[in-house]
Coordinates of C-alpha atoms in Angstrom, one line a residue:
Chain I
M86 CA -11.4 35.9 11.8
S87 CA -12.2 33.6 14.8
A88 CA -10.1 30.5 15.8
P89 CA -11.3 27.3 14.2
R90 CA -13.0 24.8 16.6
F91 CA -14.2 21.3 16.3
S92 CA -17.7 20.8 16.7
E93 CA -18.9 18.7 19.9
A94 CA -19.8 15.9 18.0
R95 CA -16.0 15.8 16.4
L96 CA -14.7 16.2 19.9
Q97 CA -16.7 13.3 21.2
E98 CA -15.8 11.1 18.4
I99 CA -12.3 12.0 19.1
E100 CA -12.2 11.2 22.6
R101 CA -14.0 7.9 21.8
L102 CA -11.1 7.2 19.5
A103 CA -8.5 8.1 22.1
R104 CA -9.5 5.1 24.1
R105 CA -8.2 2.6 21.4
Y106 CA -4.6 3.9 21.6
P107 CA -1.8 3.5 24.4
G108 CA -1.1 7.4 24.0
R109 CA -2.6 10.5 22.6
R110 CA 0.0 11.1 20.3
S111 CA -1.3 8.2 17.9
L112 CA -4.3 10.5 17.6
L113 CA -2.7 13.1 15.2
L114 CA -3.0 11.2 12.0
P115 CA -6.6 10.4 12.4
V116 CA -7.3 14.1 13.9
L117 CA -5.7 16.0 11.3
H118 CA -7.8 13.9 8.8
M119 CA -10.7 15.1 10.6
A120 CA -9.6 18.5 10.8
Q121 CA -8.8 18.6 7.0
E122 CA -12.2 17.3 6.2
D123 CA -14.0 19.9 8.1
F124 CA -11.8 22.7 7.5
G125 CA -10.7 22.1 3.8
H126 CA -6.9 22.2 4.7
V127 CA -4.6 22.2 7.9
G128 CA -3.2 25.7 8.0
E129 CA -1.5 27.2 11.2
D130 CA -4.7 27.9 12.7
V131 CA -6.1 24.6 12.6
Q132 CA -2.8 22.9 13.8
R133 CA -2.7 25.1 16.7
M134 CA -6.4 23.9 17.7
V135 CA -5.3 20.0 16.6
A136 CA -2.2 20.4 18.8
E137 CA -4.4 21.6 21.7
V138 CA -7.4 18.8 21.3
V139 CA -4.9 15.9 21.0
G140 CA -2.5 17.5 23.8
V141 CA 0.9 17.8 22.0
P142 CA 3.3 20.4 21.0
L143 CA 2.4 22.5 17.8
M144 CA 5.9 21.3 16.2
W145 CA 4.8 17.6 16.5
V146 CA 1.8 18.7 14.7
K147 CA 3.7 20.7 11.7
E148 CA 6.0 17.6 11.6
V149 CA 3.4 15.3 10.9
V150 CA 1.7 17.8 8.2
T151 CA 4.7 18.6 6.4
F152 CA 5.9 14.9 6.0
Y153 CA 2.7 13.5 4.8
T154 CA 1.8 14.4 1.2
M155 CA -2.1 14.3 1.7
F156 CA -2.2 17.2 3.9
R157 CA -2.1 20.7 2.7
E158 CA -1.6 23.7 4.6
R159 CA -3.1 26.0 1.9
P160 CA -6.5 25.5 0.3
C161 CA -6.7 24.2 -3.2
G162 CA -9.3 24.1 -5.4
K163 CA -13.1 23.1 -5.4
R164 CA -11.7 19.9 -7.3
L165 CA -8.7 18.4 -6.6
I166 CA -7.4 16.0 -9.3
E167 CA -4.8 13.7 -8.8
F168 CA -3.0 11.6 -11.5
C169 CA -0.9 8.8 -10.9
T170 CA 2.0 8.9 -13.3
N171 CA 4.1 5.8 -11.7
A172 CA 5.3 3.1 -14.3
S173 CA 2.1 1.3 -14.8
C174 CA -0.1 4.3 -15.4
M175 CA 2.8 6.1 -17.5
V176 CA 2.9 3.2 -19.8
N177 CA -0.8 3.7 -20.3
G178 CA -0.9 7.3 -21.1
A179 CA -1.0 9.0 -17.7
Y180 CA 1.4 11.9 -18.9
E181 CA -0.5 12.6 -21.9
L182 CA -3.8 12.5 -19.8
L183 CA -2.1 14.8 -17.2
D184 CA -0.7 17.3 -20.1
Y185 CA -4.0 17.1 -21.6
T186 CA -5.8 18.4 -18.7
C187 CA -3.4 20.9 -17.7
K188 CA -3.6 22.5 -20.9
K189 CA -7.1 22.7 -20.9
L190 CA -7.1 24.5 -17.9
G191 CA -4.2 26.4 -18.7
I192 CA -2.3 25.5 -15.7
R193 CA 0.8 23.1 -14.7
P194 CA 0.7 20.3 -12.4
G195 CA 0.8 21.5 -8.8
E196 CA -1.4 24.6 -9.7
T197 CA -4.7 25.8 -9.3
T198 CA -6.7 27.5 -11.8
E199 CA -7.4 31.2 -11.6
D200 CA -11.1 30.7 -10.9
G201 CA -10.1 28.6 -7.8
L202 CA -12.0 25.6 -9.4
F203 CA -9.3 23.1 -10.2
T204 CA -6.1 22.1 -8.6
V205 CA -4.2 19.3 -10.8
K206 CA -1.7 17.3 -9.2
E207 CA 1.0 14.7 -10.3
V208 CA 0.7 11.6 -7.6
E209 CA 2.8 8.4 -6.7
C210 CA 1.3 4.9 -7.2
L211 CA -2.3 4.7 -6.1
G212 CA -2.4 1.1 -5.5
A213 CA -4.8 0.4 -8.5
C214 CA -2.4 -0.4 -11.4
A215 CA -4.9 -2.7 -13.5
G216 CA -7.2 0.4 -13.8
A217 CA -4.3 2.5 -15.3
P218 CA -4.2 5.3 -15.7
V219 CA -5.8 6.1 -12.4
V220 CA -6.8 9.4 -11.2
Q221 CA -8.5 10.4 -7.8
V222 CA -10.7 13.5 -7.2
D223 CA -11.1 15.1 -3.9
H224 CA -9.4 12.5 -2.1
G225 CA -12.4 10.2 -2.9
S226 CA -13.3 7.1 -4.9
Y227 CA -10.8 6.4 -7.8
K228 CA -11.5 6.7 -11.4
E229 CA -9.8 3.9 -13.4
H230 CA -9.3 4.0 -16.9
A231 CA -9.4 7.5 -16.9
D232 CA -9.4 9.1 -20.3
R233 CA -9.8 12.6 -22.0
A234 CA -13.7 12.1 -22.4
W235 CA -13.9 11.7 -18.7
V236 CA -11.9 14.9 -18.1
D237 CA -14.0 16.7 -20.2
Q238 CA -16.8 15.5 -18.3
L239 CA -15.4 16.3 -15.0
I240 CA -14.4 20.1 -15.9
E241 CA -17.7 20.7 -17.4
E242 CA -19.7 19.4 -14.7
T243 CA -17.4 21.3 -11.8
R244 CA -17.9 24.5 -14.0
R245 CA -21.5 24.0 -13.9
E246 CA -21.8 23.3 -10.5
A247 CA -19.8 26.3 -9.6
E248 CA -22.1 28.5 -11.7
E249 CA -25.7 27.0 -10.2
E250 CA -23.9 27.7 -6.6
Q251 CA -22.9 31.5 -7.7
G252 CA -26.6 32.0 -9.1
R253 CA -28.1 30.9 -6.1
Chain C
M347 CA -14.9 -23.0 -1.5
I348 CA -11.4 -23.9 -1.3
P349 CA -11.0 -27.6 -2.4
K350 CA -10.0 -29.9 0.2
D351 CA -7.2 -31.8 -1.9
P352 CA -4.2 -29.3 -1.5
T353 CA -3.4 -30.3 -5.0
Q354 CA -6.2 -29.0 -6.3
V355 CA -6.1 -25.4 -4.9
R356 CA -5.7 -22.4 -7.0
Q357 CA -7.1 -19.7 -4.7
I358 CA -7.0 -18.9 -0.9
T359 CA -7.5 -15.1 -0.1
L360 CA -9.7 -14.5 -3.1
A361 CA -11.7 -17.5 -3.2
R362 CA -14.5 -15.7 -2.2
A363 CA -13.9 -12.3 -3.6
R364 CA -16.3 -12.6 -6.6
I365 CA -19.1 -13.7 -4.5
P366 CA -21.6 -10.8 -4.5
N367 CA -22.2 -8.5 -1.3
M368 CA -19.5 -10.4 0.5
R369 CA -18.7 -7.5 2.3
R370 CA -21.7 -7.9 4.2
L371 CA -21.6 -9.9 7.2
D372 CA -24.6 -11.8 6.7
V373 CA -23.4 -13.1 3.3
A374 CA -19.9 -13.7 4.4
R375 CA -21.7 -16.0 7.3
E376 CA -23.1 -18.2 4.6
H377 CA -19.8 -18.6 3.1
G378 CA -18.1 -19.7 6.3
A379 CA -16.7 -16.6 7.4
W380 CA -15.9 -16.5 11.4
R381 CA -16.5 -20.1 11.7
V382 CA -12.6 -20.9 12.3
F383 CA -12.6 -18.1 14.9
E384 CA -15.9 -19.3 16.4
R385 CA -14.2 -22.9 16.8
V386 CA -10.9 -21.4 18.2
L387 CA -13.0 -19.9 20.9
A388 CA -15.1 -22.7 21.9
D389 CA -12.3 -25.4 22.1
H390 CA -10.3 -23.0 23.6
V391 CA -7.4 -23.8 21.1
P392 CA -3.9 -23.2 22.7
P393 CA -2.4 -20.2 21.3
E394 CA 0.9 -22.4 20.8
T395 CA -1.1 -24.9 18.8
I396 CA -1.9 -22.0 16.4
V397 CA 1.7 -20.7 16.2
D398 CA 2.6 -24.2 15.5
E399 CA 0.1 -24.7 12.6
V400 CA 1.4 -21.5 11.0
K401 CA 4.9 -22.5 11.4
A402 CA 4.2 -26.1 10.0
S403 CA 2.0 -24.1 6.9
G404 CA 5.3 -22.5 5.9
L405 CA 3.7 -19.5 5.2
R406 CA 5.9 -16.5 4.2
G407 CA 5.2 -12.9 4.5
R408 CA 3.3 -11.7 1.6
G409 CA 4.2 -8.0 2.1
G410 CA 7.3 -8.1 0.3
A411 CA 10.2 -9.7 2.6
G412 CA 8.8 -13.4 2.8
F413 CA 9.5 -13.8 6.2
P414 CA 8.1 -17.0 7.6
T415 CA 5.1 -15.8 9.6
G416 CA 5.1 -18.3 12.2
L417 CA 8.7 -17.7 13.0
K418 CA 7.9 -13.8 13.2
W419 CA 5.2 -14.6 16.0
S420 CA 7.3 -16.8 17.8
F421 CA 9.8 -13.9 18.7
V422 CA 7.0 -12.3 20.6
P423 CA 8.4 -12.7 24.5
K424 CA 6.0 -14.5 26.5
D425 CA 7.0 -12.8 29.8
S426 CA 7.6 -9.2 28.8
G427 CA 4.6 -8.1 31.1
K428 CA 3.6 -5.3 28.5
P429 CA 0.5 -5.7 26.3
T430 CA 1.4 -7.3 22.8
Y431 CA 0.2 -5.3 19.8
L432 CA -1.0 -6.4 16.2
M433 CA -0.7 -4.2 13.1
C434 CA -2.0 -5.4 9.8
N435 CA -0.3 -3.3 7.2
A436 CA -2.5 -2.5 4.6
D437 CA -0.4 0.6 3.5
E438 CA -0.2 -0.9 0.0
G439 CA 1.8 1.5 -2.0
E440 CA 4.7 -0.5 -3.8
P441 CA 4.2 0.8 -7.3
G442 CA 2.8 -1.9 -9.3
T443 CA 0.9 -3.8 -6.2
F444 CA -2.8 -3.5 -5.7
K445 CA -3.7 -7.0 -4.1
D446 CA -4.5 -6.2 -0.4
R447 CA -7.2 -3.6 -1.8
D448 CA -9.3 -6.4 -3.5
I449 CA -9.1 -8.3 -0.4
M450 CA -10.0 -5.5 1.8
R451 CA -12.8 -4.5 -0.4
F452 CA -14.3 -7.8 -1.6
D453 CA -14.0 -9.6 1.5
P454 CA -13.2 -7.9 4.5
H455 CA -14.5 -10.6 7.0
L456 CA -11.8 -12.7 5.6
L457 CA -9.0 -10.5 6.8
L458 CA -10.9 -9.5 9.9
E459 CA -11.3 -13.1 11.1
G460 CA -7.8 -13.7 10.3
I461 CA -6.5 -10.8 12.5
A462 CA -9.0 -11.9 15.2
I463 CA -7.1 -15.8 15.0
A464 CA -3.7 -14.3 15.2
S465 CA -4.4 -11.9 18.0
W466 CA -5.8 -14.9 19.9
A467 CA -2.7 -16.7 19.2
L468 CA -0.5 -13.9 20.2
G469 CA -2.5 -12.6 23.3
V470 CA -3.4 -9.5 21.4
H471 CA -6.3 -7.3 22.6
D472 CA -5.6 -4.5 20.3
A473 CA -5.1 -4.6 16.8
Y474 CA -5.0 -2.1 14.1
I475 CA -5.2 -1.8 10.4
Y476 CA -2.9 0.7 8.9
I477 CA -4.4 1.5 5.6
R478 CA -3.1 3.9 3.1
G479 CA -4.8 7.4 3.1
E480 CA -5.8 7.1 -0.5
F481 CA -7.7 4.0 0.2
V482 CA -10.8 5.9 1.3
D483 CA -13.3 3.3 0.1
E484 CA -11.4 0.6 1.3
A485 CA -11.3 2.1 4.6
R486 CA -14.9 2.6 4.7
V487 CA -15.7 -0.8 3.7
L488 CA -13.5 -2.4 6.5
Q489 CA -15.2 0.3 9.2
Q490 CA -18.4 -1.1 8.2
A491 CA -17.6 -4.7 8.3
I492 CA -16.1 -4.0 11.7
D493 CA -18.8 -2.2 13.0
E494 CA -21.0 -5.3 11.9
A495 CA -18.3 -7.6 13.6
Y496 CA -18.9 -5.7 16.9
Q497 CA -22.8 -5.6 16.7
A498 CA -22.7 -9.6 15.8
G499 CA -20.2 -10.1 18.7
W500 CA -17.4 -11.0 16.7
L501 CA -15.2 -8.2 18.4
G502 CA -15.5 -6.3 21.6
E503 CA -15.2 -7.4 25.1
N504 CA -15.5 -10.9 26.2
I505 CA -16.2 -12.4 22.9
R506 CA -19.1 -15.0 22.6
G507 CA -18.4 -15.4 26.4
S508 CA -15.0 -16.7 26.1
G509 CA -13.1 -14.0 28.3
F510 CA -11.1 -12.7 25.0
D511 CA -11.4 -9.1 24.4
L512 CA -10.2 -7.9 20.9
H513 CA -10.4 -4.2 19.4
I514 CA -9.6 -3.7 15.8
T515 CA -9.1 -0.2 14.9
V516 CA -8.4 1.3 11.3
H517 CA -5.8 3.9 11.3
R518 CA -5.4 5.7 7.9
G519 CA -2.0 6.8 6.8
A520 CA -1.8 10.2 5.0
G521 CA 0.4 9.4 1.5
A522 CA 3.7 8.1 2.5
Y523 CA 5.1 5.2 0.9
I524 CA 7.9 4.5 3.8
C525 CA 4.8 3.7 6.1
G526 CA 4.8 0.5 4.6
E527 CA 8.2 -0.6 6.2
E528 CA 7.2 -2.0 9.6
T529 CA 8.9 0.0 12.2
A530 CA 8.1 3.4 9.8
L531 CA 4.5 1.9 9.9
I532 CA 4.7 1.9 14.0
E533 CA 6.0 5.4 14.3
S534 CA 3.3 6.5 12.1
V535 CA 0.7 4.7 14.4
E536 CA 2.4 6.7 17.3
G537 CA 1.6 9.8 15.4
K538 CA 5.1 10.4 14.1
P539 CA 6.6 10.8 10.7
G540 CA 7.4 7.5 9.3
R541 CA 11.1 7.4 9.8
P542 CA 12.2 3.6 10.1
R543 CA 13.6 2.7 13.2
F544 CA 17.3 0.8 13.7
K545 CA 17.0 -2.6 14.0
P546 CA 17.4 -4.5 16.5
P547 CA 15.7 -4.1 18.5
F548 CA 12.8 -5.9 16.4
P549 CA 9.0 -4.9 16.8
A550 CA 8.3 -8.3 18.2
V551 CA 10.2 -7.2 21.0
E552 CA 9.9 -3.6 21.2
G553 CA 7.4 -2.1 18.8
F554 CA 4.4 0.0 19.3
Y555 CA 4.8 2.2 22.4
R556 CA 7.9 -0.1 22.9
C557 CA 5.6 -2.7 23.3
P558 CA 5.9 -6.2 21.5
T559 CA 4.3 -5.7 18.3
V560 CA 3.7 -8.0 15.4
V561 CA 3.3 -6.3 11.8
N562 CA 1.7 -8.7 9.2
N563 CA 0.5 -8.1 5.8
V564 CA -3.2 -8.0 4.5
E565 CA -2.6 -11.3 2.2
T566 CA -0.8 -12.9 5.4
L567 CA -3.4 -12.6 7.7
A568 CA -6.2 -13.6 5.5
T569 CA -4.2 -17.0 4.8
I570 CA -4.7 -17.7 8.6
P571 CA -8.1 -18.7 8.9
V572 CA -7.9 -21.7 6.1
I573 CA -4.4 -22.7 7.8
I574 CA -6.2 -23.5 11.1
E575 CA -9.2 -24.7 9.4
R576 CA -7.3 -27.3 7.3
G577 CA -3.9 -27.3 9.3
G578 CA -0.5 -26.2 8.8
A579 CA 0.2 -29.9 6.9
W580 CA -2.3 -29.2 4.1
H581 CA -1.2 -25.6 3.5
A582 CA 2.3 -26.9 3.1
E583 CA 1.4 -28.9 0.1
I584 CA 0.2 -26.2 -2.1
G585 CA 2.8 -24.4 -4.0
R586 CA 6.5 -25.5 -3.6
P587 CA 8.9 -26.6 -1.0
N588 CA 9.7 -23.7 1.4
N589 CA 7.6 -21.6 -1.0
T590 CA 4.1 -22.9 -0.2
G591 CA 0.7 -21.7 -0.7
C592 CA -0.9 -19.1 -3.1
K593 CA -0.1 -15.8 -4.1
I594 CA -1.9 -13.1 -5.4
F595 CA 0.0 -11.8 -8.6
S596 CA -0.8 -8.0 -9.3
V597 CA -0.3 -8.0 -13.0
S598 CA -0.1 -4.4 -14.7
G599 CA 1.6 -2.6 -17.5
C600 CA 1.6 -3.5 -20.9
V601 CA -0.5 -6.7 -20.9
K602 CA -3.9 -7.4 -22.6
R603 CA -5.7 -8.4 -19.5
P604 CA -4.0 -6.7 -16.2
G605 CA -5.3 -7.5 -12.8
N606 CA -5.0 -9.9 -9.6
Y607 CA -4.1 -13.6 -10.4
E608 CA -4.2 -15.9 -7.1
L609 CA -2.1 -18.8 -8.1
P610 CA 0.0 -21.5 -6.4
L611 CA 3.6 -20.4 -5.6
G612 CA 5.8 -21.7 -8.4
V613 CA 3.6 -20.8 -11.5
S614 CA 6.0 -19.8 -14.2
L615 CA 6.2 -16.0 -15.4
R616 CA 5.1 -17.1 -18.8
E617 CA 1.9 -18.9 -17.6
L618 CA 0.9 -15.9 -15.6
I619 CA 1.6 -13.3 -18.4
E620 CA 0.4 -15.6 -21.2
E621 CA -2.2 -17.5 -20.0
H622 CA -3.7 -15.4 -17.2
A623 CA -3.0 -11.6 -18.1
G624 CA -3.7 -12.5 -21.9
G625 CA -0.2 -11.6 -23.1
V626 CA 1.6 -8.5 -24.0
R627 CA 0.2 -6.0 -26.3
V628 CA 3.1 -5.5 -28.4
G629 CA 5.5 -8.1 -29.7
T630 CA 5.4 -11.7 -28.4
K631 CA 7.2 -11.5 -25.1
P632 CA 7.8 -8.7 -22.6
K633 CA 10.8 -6.9 -22.9
V634 CA 11.3 -6.1 -19.2
V635 CA 9.3 -7.8 -16.3
I636 CA 9.7 -6.1 -12.9
P637 CA 8.6 -8.8 -10.5
G638 CA 8.0 -7.9 -6.8
G639 CA 7.1 -4.2 -7.1
S640 CA 9.3 -1.4 -8.7
S641 CA 12.1 -2.1 -5.8
A642 CA 12.8 -5.6 -7.6
P643 CA 15.9 -5.9 -10.1
W644 CA 14.4 -6.3 -13.7
L645 CA 14.0 -9.6 -15.3
T646 CA 14.5 -10.1 -19.0
E647 CA 13.6 -12.6 -21.8
E648 CA 16.2 -15.4 -20.4
H649 CA 13.9 -15.6 -17.2
Y650 CA 10.6 -16.0 -18.8
E651 CA 10.0 -19.5 -17.4
I652 CA 11.0 -18.8 -14.1
P653 CA 8.8 -20.4 -11.5
L654 CA 7.3 -17.5 -9.3
T655 CA 8.8 -18.5 -6.1
F656 CA 10.7 -16.7 -3.2
D657 CA 13.7 -18.6 -3.8
D658 CA 13.6 -18.9 -7.6
L659 CA 13.5 -15.2 -7.7
A660 CA 16.3 -14.5 -5.3
K661 CA 18.4 -17.0 -7.1
A662 CA 17.9 -15.0 -10.4
G663 CA 19.2 -11.8 -8.5
S664 CA 15.4 -10.3 -8.2
M665 CA 12.9 -10.9 -5.9
L666 CA 9.2 -11.8 -5.3
G667 CA 8.6 -8.9 -3.3
S668 CA 4.8 -8.4 -3.0
G669 CA 4.1 -10.2 -5.9
A670 CA 3.7 -7.2 -8.2
V671 CA 4.5 -7.9 -11.9
I672 CA 4.9 -5.0 -14.0
V673 CA 5.1 -5.9 -17.7
L674 CA 6.8 -3.5 -20.2
D675 CA 6.7 -4.6 -23.7
E676 CA 8.8 -3.6 -26.5
S677 CA 6.9 -0.2 -27.1
V678 CA 8.4 1.2 -23.6
D679 CA 11.1 3.9 -23.2
L680 CA 12.9 2.1 -20.6
V681 CA 14.9 5.2 -19.7
R682 CA 11.9 7.0 -19.0
V683 CA 10.3 4.1 -16.8
A684 CA 13.8 4.3 -14.5
W685 CA 13.6 8.1 -14.6
R686 CA 10.2 7.9 -13.2
L687 CA 10.8 5.2 -10.6
A688 CA 14.0 7.2 -9.5
K689 CA 11.5 10.4 -9.2
F690 CA 9.3 8.1 -7.0
Y691 CA 12.0 7.1 -4.5
A692 CA 13.2 10.7 -4.3
H693 CA 10.2 11.9 -3.5
E694 CA 9.3 8.9 -0.9
S695 CA 12.8 9.1 0.8
C696 CA 12.4 9.9 4.5
G697 CA 15.5 11.8 4.6
Q698 CA 17.1 10.5 7.7
C699 CA 20.0 8.7 5.9
T700 CA 22.4 10.4 3.6
P701 CA 23.1 8.1 1.1
C702 CA 19.4 7.7 0.5
R703 CA 18.4 11.3 1.0
E704 CA 21.1 12.5 -1.3
G705 CA 21.3 9.5 -3.8
T706 CA 17.8 9.1 -4.8
G707 CA 17.7 12.8 -5.7
W708 CA 20.8 12.4 -7.6
L709 CA 19.5 9.5 -9.3
A710 CA 16.3 11.3 -10.1
R711 CA 18.2 14.3 -11.3
I712 CA 20.6 12.8 -13.5
L713 CA 18.4 10.4 -15.4
G714 CA 15.9 13.4 -15.8
R715 CA 18.7 15.1 -17.7
I716 CA 19.4 12.3 -19.7
V717 CA 15.8 11.7 -20.7
E718 CA 15.6 15.6 -21.6
G719 CA 18.8 14.8 -23.8
R720 CA 21.1 16.5 -21.9
G721 CA 23.0 13.8 -20.5
T722 CA 26.7 13.7 -20.5
R723 CA 28.8 10.5 -21.3
E724 CA 30.1 10.4 -17.4
D725 CA 26.4 10.2 -16.4
L726 CA 26.2 6.5 -17.2
K727 CA 29.0 5.7 -14.9
V728 CA 28.0 8.2 -12.0
L729 CA 24.4 6.9 -12.1
E730 CA 26.1 3.2 -11.5
D731 CA 28.6 4.3 -8.8
A732 CA 25.9 6.2 -7.0
A733 CA 23.3 3.6 -7.1
A734 CA 25.7 1.0 -6.1
H735 CA 27.1 3.1 -3.0
M736 CA 23.4 3.4 -1.6
A737 CA 22.4 -0.1 -1.4
G738 CA 22.8 -1.7 2.0
R739 CA 23.9 1.5 3.5
T740 CA 20.9 2.8 5.2
I741 CA 18.8 2.0 7.8
C742 CA 15.8 0.4 5.8
A743 CA 15.5 -1.1 2.3
L744 CA 14.3 2.2 0.4
A745 CA 17.5 2.8 -0.8
D746 CA 18.0 -0.7 -2.1
G747 CA 14.9 -0.5 -3.9
A748 CA 15.8 2.9 -5.5
A749 CA 19.1 1.6 -6.8
A750 CA 17.3 -1.6 -8.5
P751 CA 15.6 -0.1 -11.5
V752 CA 18.7 2.2 -12.0
L753 CA 21.3 -0.7 -11.5
S754 CA 18.9 -2.7 -13.9
L755 CA 19.0 -0.3 -16.6
V756 CA 22.6 0.5 -16.6
R757 CA 24.0 -3.2 -16.5
L758 CA 21.1 -4.7 -18.9
F759 CA 20.5 -1.8 -21.3
P760 CA 23.7 0.4 -21.2
E761 CA 23.2 0.9 -24.8
L762 CA 20.0 2.4 -24.6
V763 CA 21.3 5.0 -22.1
H764 CA 24.3 5.5 -24.2
Q765 CA 22.1 6.3 -27.5
R766 CA 20.4 9.1 -25.6
I767 CA 23.5 10.8 -24.6
V768 CA 25.4 10.4 -27.7
G769 CA 22.2 11.2 -29.9
K770 CA 21.8 14.4 -28.3
A771 CA 21.7 17.6 -30.4
A772 CA 23.1 15.7 -33.2

């Protein structure tokens, strides 16, 4: 497999952003976010590329990737489902919903289903506690007041999508 | 519209939040956005005047520490010969807190105008909004508002012919609670893991790339426009002495109407919970209230009438913190809540100070085995001992925050822990 490379447009975006900071090292978080968006995860090959683009040692990239929980070094499922289980969500049924989802998928929190479709994670407070329990899917919009019916629908839709993609 | 009479003011930062499409510049302009900044530029209001008004307003930081904003600003040296930076702290991660999110997603131009005025006052030309990585939608709303502001000439070079330059950059975090601590935030924007720095030097003297840096919370900065419009004295009449203005209280947990309620400081805990948040779901009164976010020591029934101010909560041995109010009623297993919070701090400790790195893990493990029914009689003492030896012995306050719920549990409800231990395998 050839080494990953950012698109020209991305590289230009990065250089535009570089002008906003006194030092290039500040680009690390934004560029890692871009890399994860483009490549799905930030494995060592991607980290090497990021180190080169930002102009810092690989070690500095690794240190950041492993410190911040949103960066992942390995691929996750097609749907990443993250359940907040902190205090306000917990007293609003978050663990029951997490258990329900895991049982339905036959996995434990932190695991990915064998078909590669779902990764379920327990996460810390998402900062939307009035909507407890709160769930975030694929680092996208929040689902507030999540319930079993919503979980069922999400699972069903994801499976249907995958089937359609396979059929194509 | 915020009333002219300060005694009538109920809301400041969320006053326009319910107006549809407020995030759009044209709508925001119709409702007064950017007008104060416009006047500041046109009249060339001296920066010292703005700092003085903020000092006179009595505004205290809305992020958690409650430090006087004007005083913080005045610590920036005038002759450092280096650029000064402004960091808007939007890393809203304290469990129970969800107020800055509403300002950013409903009225982003209010925040941007506050940042612009603060930047003018501090001589800042590069400001950053450090937003938690999970707030993807909110970061997008902010970026759209910033793009519109650039296009309309409210940001950029030589704004409105004033000679003043200001760039605002949204910088996303990536899932680390500790980056809400101001020096960890600075480390993070420098592209490093968010490990808090030893202080002094304070960021106002040596912060971002060793240059003077002011870090202010979203709600704090969103309060600046009205202070400059109406004057510091006007703001100082809202709320209570030394605890002026309005505050957003994020109420969650076991209440009938969880949500953000912005009210003048000094409102009683009872009024907030019963009249605004609809009261508790089970029983008539909360069993425990965690004010100020998960790091705040717990309050019980005896504090139900307490006025919500920085000073009153400190006097009661707790803190106003971020204004998060987690309400727990009779149905809640408090030992499990303490365990869950301990687990949070163990996960979020940055690991550089031994008492915190090791202590948070111990608290989580011991509470975990108590919850599972494997606790021992010594555990109660070990918990209290470990928690008491963490607080105040580290670079930042995370360890204090981790100790608070555990100490609250073992000191206020020792019998609950005891029952779990004695009752095991019975």
